[in-house]
Each structure stands twice: as structure tokens, then as C-alpha cells.
PDB file of C-alpha atoms and ligand atoms in Angstrom:
ATOM      1  CA  MET A   1      -0.070   0.119   0.163  1.00 87.00           C
ATOM      2  CA  SER A   2       1.446   3.066  -0.621  1.00 95.00           C
ATOM      3  CA  VAL A   3       2.278   5.936   1.487  1.00 98.00           C
ATOM      4  CA  LEU A   4       3.732   9.540   0.809  1.00 98.00           C
ATOM      5  CA  GLU A   5       5.084  10.060   4.375  1.00 98.00           C
ATOM      6  CA  ILE A   6       6.509  13.787   5.524  1.00 98.00           C
ATOM      7  CA  ARG A   7       8.574  13.596   8.266  1.00 98.00           C
ATOM      8  CA  GLU A   8       9.899  17.279  10.058  1.00 98.00           C
ATOM      9  CA  LEU A   9       9.679  19.314   7.144  1.00 98.00           C
ATOM     10  CA  VAL A  10      11.859  22.470   7.062  1.00 98.00           C
ATOM     11  CA  ALA A  11      11.681  24.553   4.189  1.00 98.00           C
ATOM     12  CA  GLY A  12      11.956  27.946   2.713  1.00 97.00           C
ATOM     13  CA  VAL A  13      11.584  29.833  -0.540  1.00 96.00           C
ATOM     14  CA  ALA A  14      13.528  33.205  -1.089  1.00 92.00           C
ATOM     15  CA  GLY A  15      16.750  32.996   2.233  1.00 92.00           C
ATOM     16  CA  ARG A  16      13.004  32.754   4.778  1.00 97.00           C
ATOM     17  CA  GLU A  17      11.580  30.010   6.391  1.00 98.00           C
ATOM     18  CA  ILE A  18       8.231  28.899   5.407  1.00 98.00           C
ATOM     19  CA  LEU A  19       7.734  25.163   6.723  1.00 98.00           C
ATOM     20  CA  HIS A  20       9.088  25.117  10.306  1.00 98.00           C
ATOM     21  CA  GLY A  21       8.819  21.562  10.899  1.00 98.00           C
ATOM     22  CA  ILE A  22       5.421  18.923   9.280  1.00 98.00           C
ATOM     23  CA  ASP A  23       4.352  15.694   9.949  1.00 98.00           C
ATOM     24  CA  LEU A  24       1.906  14.624   7.005  1.00 97.00           C
ATOM     25  CA  SER A  25       1.306  10.945   6.141  1.00 97.00           C
ATOM     26  CA  VAL A  26      -1.250   9.701   3.528  1.00 98.00           C
ATOM     27  CA  GLU A  27      -1.977   6.537   2.267  1.00 98.00           C
ATOM     28  CA  ALA A  28      -3.147   5.088  -0.804  1.00 97.00           C
ATOM     29  CA  GLY A  29      -7.045   5.992  -0.625  1.00 98.00           C
ATOM     30  CA  THR A  30      -7.161   8.437   1.756  1.00 98.00           C
ATOM     31  CA  VAL A  31      -8.162  12.062   1.720  1.00 98.00           C
ATOM     32  CA  HIS A  32      -5.678  13.982   3.720  1.00 98.00           C
ATOM     33  CA  ALA A  33      -7.313  17.603   3.658  1.00 97.00           C
ATOM     34  CA  VAL A  34      -4.904  20.608   3.963  1.00 97.00           C
ATOM     35  CA  MET A  35      -6.803  23.229   5.645  1.00 96.00           C
ATOM     36  CA  GLY A  36      -5.192  27.780   6.896  1.00 94.00           C
ATOM     37  CA  PRO A  37      -5.284  31.160   6.436  1.00 92.00           C
ATOM     38  CA  ASN A  38      -4.146  32.467   3.791  1.00 92.00           C
ATOM     39  CA  GLY A  39      -0.293  33.090   3.777  1.00 95.00           C
ATOM     40  CA  SER A  40      -0.071  29.995   6.087  1.00 96.00           C
ATOM     41  CA  GLY A  41       2.195  27.669   3.941  1.00 97.00           C
ATOM     42  CA  LYS A  42       0.306  24.880   2.600  1.00 97.00           C
ATOM     43  CA  SER A  43       0.788  25.892  -1.136  1.00 96.00           C
ATOM     44  CA  THR A  44       4.830  26.443  -0.155  1.00 97.00           C
ATOM     45  CA  LEU A  45       4.109  22.884   1.284  1.00 98.00           C
ATOM     46  CA  ALA A  46       2.820  21.147  -2.418  1.00 98.00           C
ATOM     47  CA  HIS A  47       5.452  23.365  -4.563  1.00 97.00           C
ATOM     48  CA  VAL A  48       8.252  21.602  -2.550  1.00 98.00           C
ATOM     49  CA  LEU A  49       6.876  18.204  -2.322  1.00 98.00           C
ATOM     50  CA  MET A  50       7.061  18.453  -6.221  1.00 98.00           C
ATOM     51  CA  GLY A  51      10.278  20.439  -6.205  1.00 97.00           C
ATOM     52  CA  ARG A  52       9.810  23.893  -7.503  1.00 96.00           C
ATOM     53  CA  PRO A  53      13.079  25.362  -8.540  1.00 96.00           C
ATOM     54  CA  GLY A  54      13.815  28.431  -6.075  1.00 96.00           C
ATOM     55  CA  TYR A  55      12.228  25.574  -2.855  1.00 97.00           C
ATOM     56  CA  THR A  56      14.758  25.404  -0.467  1.00 97.00           C
ATOM     57  CA  VAL A  57      15.065  22.803   1.885  1.00 98.00           C
ATOM     58  CA  LEU A  58      16.677  23.224   4.773  1.00 98.00           C
ATOM     59  CA  GLY A  59      15.391  19.395   6.841  1.00 98.00           C
ATOM     60  CA  GLY A  60      13.642  16.681   7.170  1.00 98.00           C
ATOM     61  CA  SER A  61      12.544  14.766   4.848  1.00 98.00           C
ATOM     62  CA  ALA A  62       9.404  13.634   2.328  1.00 98.00           C
ATOM     63  CA  THR A  63       9.688   9.956   0.585  1.00 98.00           C
ATOM     64  CA  LEU A  64       6.278   8.369  -1.532  1.00 98.00           C
ATOM     65  CA  ASP A  65       6.997   4.149  -0.152  1.00 97.00           C
ATOM     66  CA  GLY A  66      10.162   4.382   0.991  1.00 96.00           C
ATOM     67  CA  VAL A  67      11.616   6.718  -1.826  1.00 97.00           C
ATOM     68  CA  ASP A  68      13.690  10.479  -1.051  1.00 98.00           C
ATOM     69  CA  LEU A  69      11.078  12.567  -2.590  1.00 98.00           C
ATOM     70  CA  LEU A  70      13.519  15.572  -1.593  1.00 98.00           C
ATOM     71  CA  GLU A  71      16.902  13.902  -4.178  1.00 96.00           C
ATOM     72  CA  LEU A  72      14.587  13.992  -6.916  1.00 98.00           C
ATOM     73  CA  ALA A  73      13.821  16.184  -9.789  1.00 97.00           C
ATOM     74  CA  PRO A  74      10.058  16.760 -10.202  1.00 96.00           C
ATOM     75  CA  TRP A  75       9.610  14.967 -13.601  1.00 94.00           C
ATOM     76  CA  GLU A  76      11.515  11.762 -11.850  1.00 95.00           C
ATOM     77  CA  ARG A  77       8.526  12.893  -8.377  1.00 97.00           C
ATOM     78  CA  SER A  78       6.119  12.526 -11.328  1.00 95.00           C
ATOM     79  CA  ARG A  79       8.183   9.334 -12.064  1.00 93.00           C
ATOM     80  CA  ALA A  80       7.845   7.570  -8.875  1.00 95.00           C
ATOM     81  CA  GLY A  81       3.884   8.531  -8.142  1.00 96.00           C
ATOM     82  CA  LEU A  82       3.442  11.668  -7.384  1.00 97.00           C
ATOM     83  CA  PHE A  83       0.955  14.341  -8.951  1.00 97.00           C
ATOM     84  CA  LEU A  84       0.447  18.091  -7.900  1.00 97.00           C
ATOM     85  CA  GLY A  85      -2.502  19.900  -9.200  1.00 95.00           C
ATOM     86  CA  MET A  86      -1.538  23.514  -8.617  1.00 91.00           C
ATOM     87  CA  GLN A  87      -3.132  26.484  -7.622  1.00 89.00           C
ATOM     88  CA  ASP A  88      -3.060  28.017 -10.440  1.00 88.00           C
ATOM     89  CA  PRO A  89      -2.454  26.136 -13.357  1.00 92.00           C
ATOM     90  CA  ILE A  90       0.748  27.792 -15.795  1.00 91.00           C
ATOM     91  CA  GLU A  91      -0.258  28.286 -19.873  1.00 95.00           C
ATOM     92  CA  VAL A  92       2.593  26.460 -21.729  1.00 95.00           C
ATOM     93  CA  PRO A  93       1.819  27.349 -25.240  1.00 95.00           C
ATOM     94  CA  GLY A  94       2.654  24.725 -27.506  1.00 95.00           C
ATOM     95  CA  VAL A  95       2.863  21.978 -25.796  1.00 94.00           C
ATOM     96  CA  SER A  96      -1.212  20.115 -25.606  1.00 94.00           C
ATOM     97  CA  ALA A  97      -2.585  17.884 -23.002  1.00 91.00           C
ATOM     98  CA  MET A  98      -1.980  15.500 -25.721  1.00 90.00           C
ATOM     99  CA  ALA A  99       1.759  16.018 -26.195  1.00 90.00           C
ATOM    100  CA  MET A 100       2.187  16.314 -22.563  1.00 89.00           C
ATOM    101  CA  LEU A 101       0.459  13.209 -21.722  1.00 89.00           C
ATOM    102  CA  ALA A 102       1.456  10.618 -24.525  1.00 86.00           C
ATOM    103  CA  ALA A 103       5.321  11.349 -23.477  1.00 83.00           C
ATOM    104  CA  SER A 104       4.479  11.172 -19.345  1.00 82.00           C
ATOM    105  CA  THR A 105       2.060   8.058 -20.278  1.00 74.00           C
ATOM    106  CA  ALA A 106       4.344   6.182 -23.344  1.00 67.00           C
ATOM    107  CA  ARG A 107       5.576   3.501 -20.367  1.00 62.00           C
ATOM    108  CA  HIS A 108       1.386   2.574 -19.760  1.00 65.00           C
ATOM    109  CA  ALA A 109      -0.546   3.050 -22.453  1.00 62.00           C
ATOM    110  CA  THR A 110      -0.702   3.418 -26.661  1.00 66.00           C
ATOM    111  CA  ALA A 111      -1.267   6.544 -28.897  1.00 62.00           C
ATOM    112  CA  GLY A 112      -4.953   4.413 -29.309  1.00 70.00           C
ATOM    113  CA  ASP A 113      -5.450   4.029 -25.722  1.00 85.00           C
ATOM    114  CA  LEU A 114      -4.205   7.250 -24.545  1.00 88.00           C
ATOM    115  CA  GLY A 115      -7.375   8.582 -27.032  1.00 89.00           C
ATOM    116  CA  ALA A 116     -10.078   6.538 -25.549  1.00 91.00           C
ATOM    117  CA  ILE A 117      -8.970   7.247 -22.132  1.00 91.00           C
ATOM    118  CA  LEU A 118      -9.124  10.985 -22.734  1.00 93.00           C
ATOM    119  CA  ASP A 119     -11.675  11.113 -24.629  1.00 93.00           C
ATOM    120  CA  ALA A 120     -13.541   9.137 -21.356  1.00 94.00           C
ATOM    121  CA  GLU A 121     -11.853  11.566 -18.611  1.00 95.00           C
ATOM    122  CA  ALA A 122     -12.811  14.734 -20.300  1.00 96.00           C
ATOM    123  CA  THR A 123     -17.046  13.769 -20.537  1.00 94.00           C
ATOM    124  CA  ARG A 124     -16.261  12.064 -17.015  1.00 93.00           C
ATOM    125  CA  VAL A 125     -15.542  15.813 -15.648  1.00 94.00           C
ATOM    126  CA  GLY A 126     -17.644  17.736 -18.743  1.00 93.00           C
ATOM    127  CA  TYR A 127     -14.917  19.066 -20.193  1.00 94.00           C
ATOM    128  CA  ASP A 128     -14.156  20.137 -24.053  1.00 94.00           C
ATOM    129  CA  VAL A 129     -12.350  17.365 -25.365  1.00 93.00           C
ATOM    130  CA  SER A 130     -10.959  20.050 -28.692  1.00 94.00           C
ATOM    131  CA  LEU A 131      -9.352  21.832 -25.952  1.00 94.00           C
ATOM    132  CA  LEU A 132      -6.798  18.534 -25.506  1.00 93.00           C
ATOM    133  CA  SER A 133      -5.488  19.179 -28.587  1.00 93.00           C
ATOM    134  CA  ARG A 134      -4.649  22.809 -28.099  1.00 94.00           C
ATOM    135  CA  SER A 135      -1.529  24.678 -25.826  1.00 94.00           C
ATOM    136  CA  LEU A 136      -1.843  23.522 -22.374  1.00 94.00           C
ATOM    137  CA  ASN A 137      -4.203  26.144 -20.391  1.00 95.00           C
ATOM    138  CA  LEU A 138      -3.826  28.986 -23.000  1.00 95.00           C
ATOM    139  CA  GLY A 139      -6.582  31.669 -22.606  1.00 94.00           C
ATOM    140  CA  LEU A 140      -8.038  28.991 -20.264  1.00 93.00           C
ATOM    141  CA  SER A 141     -10.916  29.370 -17.633  1.00 90.00           C
ATOM    142  CA  GLY A 142      -9.624  28.442 -13.403  1.00 88.00           C
ATOM    143  CA  GLY A 143     -12.422  26.173 -13.811  1.00 89.00           C
ATOM    144  CA  GLU A 144     -11.404  24.681 -17.163  1.00 92.00           C
ATOM    145  CA  ARG A 145      -8.268  24.425 -16.003  1.00 93.00           C
ATOM    146  CA  LYS A 146      -9.027  21.889 -12.906  1.00 93.00           C
ATOM    147  CA  ARG A 147     -11.043  20.572 -15.409  1.00 94.00           C
ATOM    148  CA  ASN A 148      -8.198  19.443 -17.447  1.00 95.00           C
ATOM    149  CA  GLU A 149      -5.636  18.870 -14.533  1.00 95.00           C
ATOM    150  CA  MET A 150      -8.352  16.397 -13.254  1.00 95.00           C
ATOM    151  CA  VAL A 151      -8.003  14.634 -17.102  1.00 95.00           C
ATOM    152  CA  GLN A 152      -4.562  14.581 -16.170  1.00 95.00           C
ATOM    153  CA  LEU A 153      -4.405  13.017 -12.947  1.00 96.00           C
ATOM    154  CA  ALA A 154      -6.838   9.926 -14.755  1.00 94.00           C
ATOM    155  CA  ALA A 155      -4.271   9.468 -17.461  1.00 93.00           C
ATOM    156  CA  LEU A 156      -1.107  10.014 -15.238  1.00 93.00           C
ATOM    157  CA  ARG A 157      -2.701   8.010 -12.656  1.00 94.00           C
ATOM    158  CA  PRO A 158      -0.483   9.038  -9.709  1.00 96.00           C
ATOM    159  CA  ARG A 159      -0.105   7.279  -6.471  1.00 97.00           C
ATOM    160  CA  ILE A 160      -0.098  10.590  -4.484  1.00 98.00           C
ATOM    161  CA  ALA A 161      -1.877  13.535  -5.801  1.00 98.00           C
ATOM    162  CA  VAL A 162      -1.596  16.986  -4.315  1.00 98.00           C
ATOM    163  CA  LEU A 163      -4.293  18.944  -4.911  1.00 97.00           C
ATOM    164  CA  ASP A 164      -3.907  22.729  -4.265  1.00 96.00           C
ATOM    165  CA  GLU A 165      -6.764  24.670  -3.472  1.00 93.00           C
ATOM    166  CA  VAL A 166      -9.005  22.734  -6.255  1.00 92.00           C
ATOM    167  CA  ASP A 167     -11.555  24.403  -5.648  1.00 90.00           C
ATOM    168  CA  SER A 168     -10.127  27.633  -6.261  1.00 86.00           C
ATOM    169  CA  GLY A 169     -12.165  29.239  -9.432  1.00 83.00           C
ATOM    170  CA  LEU A 170     -15.310  26.584  -9.396  1.00 87.00           C
ATOM    171  CA  ASP A 171     -18.422  26.688  -9.720  1.00 86.00           C
ATOM    172  CA  VAL A 172     -20.648  24.461  -7.454  1.00 87.00           C
ATOM    173  CA  ASP A 173     -21.100  21.891 -10.469  1.00 87.00           C
ATOM    174  CA  ALA A 174     -17.071  21.978 -11.751  1.00 88.00           C
ATOM    175  CA  LEU A 175     -16.621  21.871  -7.549  1.00 91.00           C
ATOM    176  CA  ARG A 176     -18.766  18.680  -7.840  1.00 92.00           C
ATOM    177  CA  SER A 177     -17.798  16.744 -10.679  1.00 91.00           C
ATOM    178  CA  VAL A 178     -13.279  17.114 -10.160  1.00 93.00           C
ATOM    179  CA  SER A 179     -14.423  15.831  -6.430  1.00 95.00           C
ATOM    180  CA  ALA A 180     -16.321  12.813  -7.985  1.00 95.00           C
ATOM    181  CA  ARG A 181     -13.221  12.686  -9.966  1.00 96.00           C
ATOM    182  CA  VAL A 182     -10.846  12.574  -7.339  1.00 97.00           C
ATOM    183  CA  GLU A 183     -12.943  10.588  -4.994  1.00 97.00           C
ATOM    184  CA  ALA A 184     -13.994   7.465  -7.485  1.00 97.00           C
ATOM    185  CA  ALA A 185      -9.851   7.347  -7.774  1.00 97.00           C
ATOM    186  CA  THR A 186      -8.837   6.520  -4.679  1.00 98.00           C
ATOM    187  CA  GLU A 187     -11.588   3.987  -5.158  1.00 97.00           C
ATOM    188  CA  GLU A 188     -10.454   2.923  -8.854  1.00 96.00           C
ATOM    189  CA  TRP A 189      -6.789   2.951  -8.015  1.00 95.00           C
ATOM    190  CA  GLY A 190      -6.302   3.523  -4.420  1.00 97.00           C
ATOM    191  CA  LEU A 191      -5.575   7.454  -4.878  1.00 98.00           C
ATOM    192  CA  GLY A 192      -3.808   9.211  -2.212  1.00 98.00           C
ATOM    193  CA  VAL A 193      -4.949  12.688  -1.998  1.00 98.00           C
ATOM    194  CA  LEU A 194      -3.651  15.402   0.089  1.00 98.00           C
ATOM    195  CA  ALA A 195      -6.544  18.297  -0.410  1.00 97.00           C
ATOM    196  CA  ILE A 196      -4.843  21.432   0.347  1.00 97.00           C
ATOM    197  CA  THR A 197      -7.228  24.074   1.272  1.00 93.00           C
ATOM    198  CA  HIS A 198      -8.973  27.878   2.660  1.00 88.00           C
ATOM    199  CA  TRP A 199     -12.506  27.073   2.126  1.00 85.00           C
ATOM    200  CA  SER A 200     -14.212  24.240   4.211  1.00 84.00           C
ATOM    201  CA  ARG A 201     -17.036  23.934   0.968  1.00 85.00           C
ATOM    202  CA  LEU A 202     -14.399  21.857  -0.815  1.00 90.00           C
ATOM    203  CA  LEU A 203     -15.309  19.000   2.176  1.00 89.00           C
ATOM    204  CA  ASP A 204     -18.845  19.261   2.010  1.00 88.00           C
ATOM    205  CA  VAL A 205     -17.758  18.179  -1.620  1.00 91.00           C
ATOM    206  CA  LEU A 206     -14.924  15.671  -0.635  1.00 94.00           C
ATOM    207  CA  ARG A 207     -14.993  13.744   1.931  1.00 93.00           C
ATOM    208  CA  ALA A 208     -11.708  13.961   3.874  1.00 96.00           C
ATOM    209  CA  ASP A 209     -10.894  11.163   5.962  1.00 97.00           C
ATOM    210  CA  VAL A 210      -8.356  13.485   8.070  1.00 97.00           C
ATOM    211  CA  VAL A 211      -8.854  17.814   8.443  1.00 97.00           C
ATOM    212  CA  HIS A 212      -4.677  18.852   9.438  1.00 97.00           C
ATOM    213  CA  VAL A 213      -4.736  22.365  10.181  1.00 96.00           C
ATOM    214  CA  MET A 214      -1.793  25.006   9.057  1.00 96.00           C
ATOM    215  CA  ALA A 215      -1.028  27.806  10.703  1.00 95.00           C
ATOM    216  CA  ASP A 216       2.268  29.771  10.526  1.00 96.00           C
ATOM    217  CA  GLY A 217       4.259  27.289   8.646  1.00 97.00           C
ATOM    218  CA  ARG A 218       2.948  24.341  10.991  1.00 97.00           C
ATOM    219  CA  ILE A 219       0.278  22.124  11.992  1.00 97.00           C
ATOM    220  CA  VAL A 220      -1.906  22.722  14.721  1.00 96.00           C
ATOM    221  CA  ALA A 221      -4.062  20.339  14.443  1.00 95.00           C
ATOM    222  CA  ASN A 222      -5.160  17.377  13.445  1.00 96.00           C
ATOM    223  CA  GLY A 223      -8.882  15.841  13.332  1.00 96.00           C
ATOM    224  CA  GLY A 224     -12.290  14.018  11.039  1.00 95.00           C
ATOM    225  CA  PRO A 225     -14.353  15.958   9.118  1.00 91.00           C
ATOM    226  CA  GLU A 226     -15.556  17.183  12.219  1.00 92.00           C
ATOM    227  CA  LEU A 227     -12.053  19.714  12.466  1.00 92.00           C
ATOM    228  CA  ALA A 228     -13.192  21.465   8.879  1.00 90.00           C
ATOM    229  CA  SER A 229     -16.910  22.101   9.569  1.00 88.00           C
ATOM    230  CA  GLU A 230     -15.655  23.316  13.140  1.00 89.00           C
ATOM    231  CA  LEU A 231     -13.654  26.052  11.442  1.00 88.00           C
ATOM    232  CA  GLU A 232     -16.646  26.796   9.014  1.00 84.00           C
ATOM    233  CA  GLU A 233     -18.362  28.503  12.493  1.00 86.00           C
ATOM    234  CA  THR A 234     -14.889  29.336  14.026  1.00 86.00           C
ATOM    235  CA  GLY A 235     -12.651  30.684  11.556  1.00 87.00           C
ATOM    236  CA  TYR A 236      -8.831  30.196  11.590  1.00 87.00           C
ATOM    237  CA  ALA A 237      -8.088  33.478  14.392  1.00 85.00           C
ATOM    238  CA  ALA A 238      -8.131  30.556  17.493  1.00 82.00           C
ATOM    239  CA  TYR A 239      -5.212  28.174  15.342  1.00 80.00           C
ATOM    240  CA  ALA A 240      -3.111  30.931  14.055  1.00 69.00           C
ATOM    241  CA  GLN A 241      -2.934  32.368  18.190  1.00 59.00           C
ATOM    242  CA  HIS A 242      -1.469  28.856  19.184  1.00 52.00           C
ATOM    243  CA  ALA A 243       0.969  29.082  16.606  1.00 47.00           C
ATOM    244  CA  GLY A 244       2.615  31.204  18.095  1.00 45.00           C
ATOM    245  CA  THR A 245       5.209  33.209  16.035  1.00 43.00           C
TER     246      THR A 245
HETATM  247  P1  ADP B   1      -0.356  29.421   1.509  1.00 66.13           P
HETATM  248  O1  ADP B   1      -0.616  29.039  -0.111  1.00 66.13           O
HETATM  249  O2  ADP B   1      -1.180  29.299   2.449  1.00 66.13           O
HETATM  250  O3  ADP B   1      -1.656  30.772   1.532  1.00 66.13           O
HETATM  251  P2  ADP B   1       2.854  30.297   0.573  1.00 66.13           P
HETATM  252  O4  ADP B   1       2.812  29.285   0.415  1.00 66.13           O
HETATM  253  O5  ADP B   1       1.770  29.934  -0.563  1.00 66.13           O
HETATM  254  O6  ADP B   1       0.964  29.776   1.872  1.00 66.13           O
HETATM  255  O7  ADP B   1       2.631  31.565   1.034  1.00 66.13           O
HETATM  256  C1  ADP B   1       3.287  31.479   2.526  1.00 66.13           C
HETATM  257  C2  ADP B   1       4.340  32.759   3.443  1.00 66.13           C
HETATM  258  O8  ADP B   1       5.550  32.547   1.630  1.00 66.13           O
HETATM  259  C3  ADP B   1       3.347  33.418   2.699  1.00 66.13           C
HETATM  260  O9  ADP B   1       4.064  34.555   4.271  1.00 66.13           O
HETATM  261  C4  ADP B   1       4.771  34.624   1.436  1.00 66.13           C
HETATM  262  O10 ADP B   1       4.297  35.604   1.335  1.00 66.13           O
HETATM  263  C5  ADP B   1       5.398  33.393   1.673  1.00 66.13           C
HETATM  264  N1  ADP B   1       5.886  33.246  -0.121  1.00 66.13           N
HETATM  265  C6  ADP B   1       5.346  32.644  -0.646  1.00 66.13           C
HETATM  266  N2  ADP B   1       6.379  32.455  -2.042  1.00 66.13           N
HETATM  267  C7  ADP B   1       7.332  32.707  -1.870  1.00 66.13           C
HETATM  268  C8  ADP B   1       8.457  33.902  -2.657  1.00 66.13           C
HETATM  269  N3  ADP B   1       8.937  33.466  -3.833  1.00 66.13           N
HETATM  270  N4  ADP B   1       9.574  34.690  -1.829  1.00 66.13           N
HETATM  271  C9  ADP B   1       9.041  35.016  -1.145  1.00 66.13           C
HETATM  272  N5  ADP B   1       7.993  34.975   0.210  1.00 66.13           N
HETATM  273  C10 ADP B   1       7.133  33.902  -1.234  1.00 66.13           C
HETATM  274 MG1   MG B   2      -1.656  28.492  -1.912  1.00 66.13          MG
END
């Protein structure tokens, strides 16, 4: 059974320490939510896990099934089974989702398979299949970018998906179809999910097994889904104080 294990992870960007020691384990088939106020370090965690240039690891470890992710280039992390759904998926002029996925899935799908998979997956999340052969994300709306990422997720079949604010820019219908796709993946191939979000409304549609609260670069609370409901009532103020400096 796959597991992403993050231990005492300390990391920063631009010479500033942002994450002050993060401990988290995400097991196959489960959904872990990381919630926290803006600026608490959620996206930093996502970027550090995927190896975005400019982010520096200062201590601790992150492994996927025992493989040290922090030693690997981003593409190697992807090949090891890690997927990142970005908060703001970037535009890649000249490279289509189709071309990118053909290269990345070459090991487990033929071109024919891939076409069929993409058709089925696009339909499943209400994404216009013709957009898959145009430049990646170029001129697309926030909702289209997130649906596009779900198609990528389904084609790549990662072991662990880190989804950074997958709810941002989505209307209610898109939010439901994206959440349904993620939830189905936990059963279809045992996807483990680290769902990062500011808003508890995501957890109204995506069932989390475990909820973690992040404040000031630390995990300050762990609990079940009830923690998200509690946050809806109280906001993050109590936890920000809890975290101290
Ligand atoms: P969240 O996703 O929880 O809103 P972020 O991880 O984006 O938080 O940001 C955490 C902190 O790191 C913020 O104080 C932010 O200003 C800072 N930060 C993020 N990116 C950079 C950067 N490239 N250079 C300097 N500081 C940054
Ligand atoms: Mg963020």
C-alpha cells in the first residue's frame, strides 16, 4: 500500500523559512485535507513536495513508498507516483495536454489507449475534449484549467495527488464533478490525496478522512471531518494564536 510520509519538513523560499517542521502521512485510498489561512504555507508545502525551483529544503524528509522525493527532479517525482494539481495551473504555449500526456504515459498506454482514455475522462468532468490538443491552459478559465488537471490526473494515475486549492475558480457544478472524480480515483486505483484548501466548502463535496490545520508553517491540529465543520464556525483565529510566532 502506497504512503507519502513527510517528517519534520523544514523549508523556505527566497531565503525565508516558511515551513517549520511538517509531519504528515497520506496513505493510499485516503483523503487528507490541509486547511489554513492565506499565507500559512500550504502552497509552499505543495511546491516543496514537487520540487519547484527556488524552494529550499532545510531539514526533514519526504518519501513516497520509501523513495526519497527530495533528492529527485520534478519529473522523477512524477514518475515515482506524485502528482501536483497547482493552485494556478500555468499556461504552456506550444505544448498540448495531449502531447504532454503522450510523453508521460508512454510506459503504460498506447497512443490509441490514451485517446480513448482522454475522451472518456474529459466527458466525465465536463471538459471540452478539443481543448486537449491546444496549448496547455492557454486562455482557459480557472474552471477549465482544473477540469483539465483532472483529465491529466486520470491519464497519469499517480499514487498520491497533492491538490492545491482545487476548488479555486470553480462554480458549484465544476466543484462537484472534480470532487467526484477525485473520490472515485481513491477507489479505482487507490489514489491517496492531500487536498489543500482555504475553504471548508470543498469538504462539503469531497469527503476527507483526516483534516489537518496549518498555521504559520506548522500543523497545529489534526482531526476528522468534524474539524472542518468547526473551522466553518470559528474561522482560523484560534489556531493562528495557537501557532505562536
Ligand atoms: P498559502 O498557500 O497557505 O496561502 P504560501 O505557501 O503561498 O501560503 O505562502 C506562505 C508564505 O510564504 C507567505 O508569507 C508568502 O508571502 C511567502 N512566500 C511565498 N512565495 C514566496 C516567494 N516566492 N518569495 C518570498 N516569499 C514567498
Ligand atoms: Mg496557496
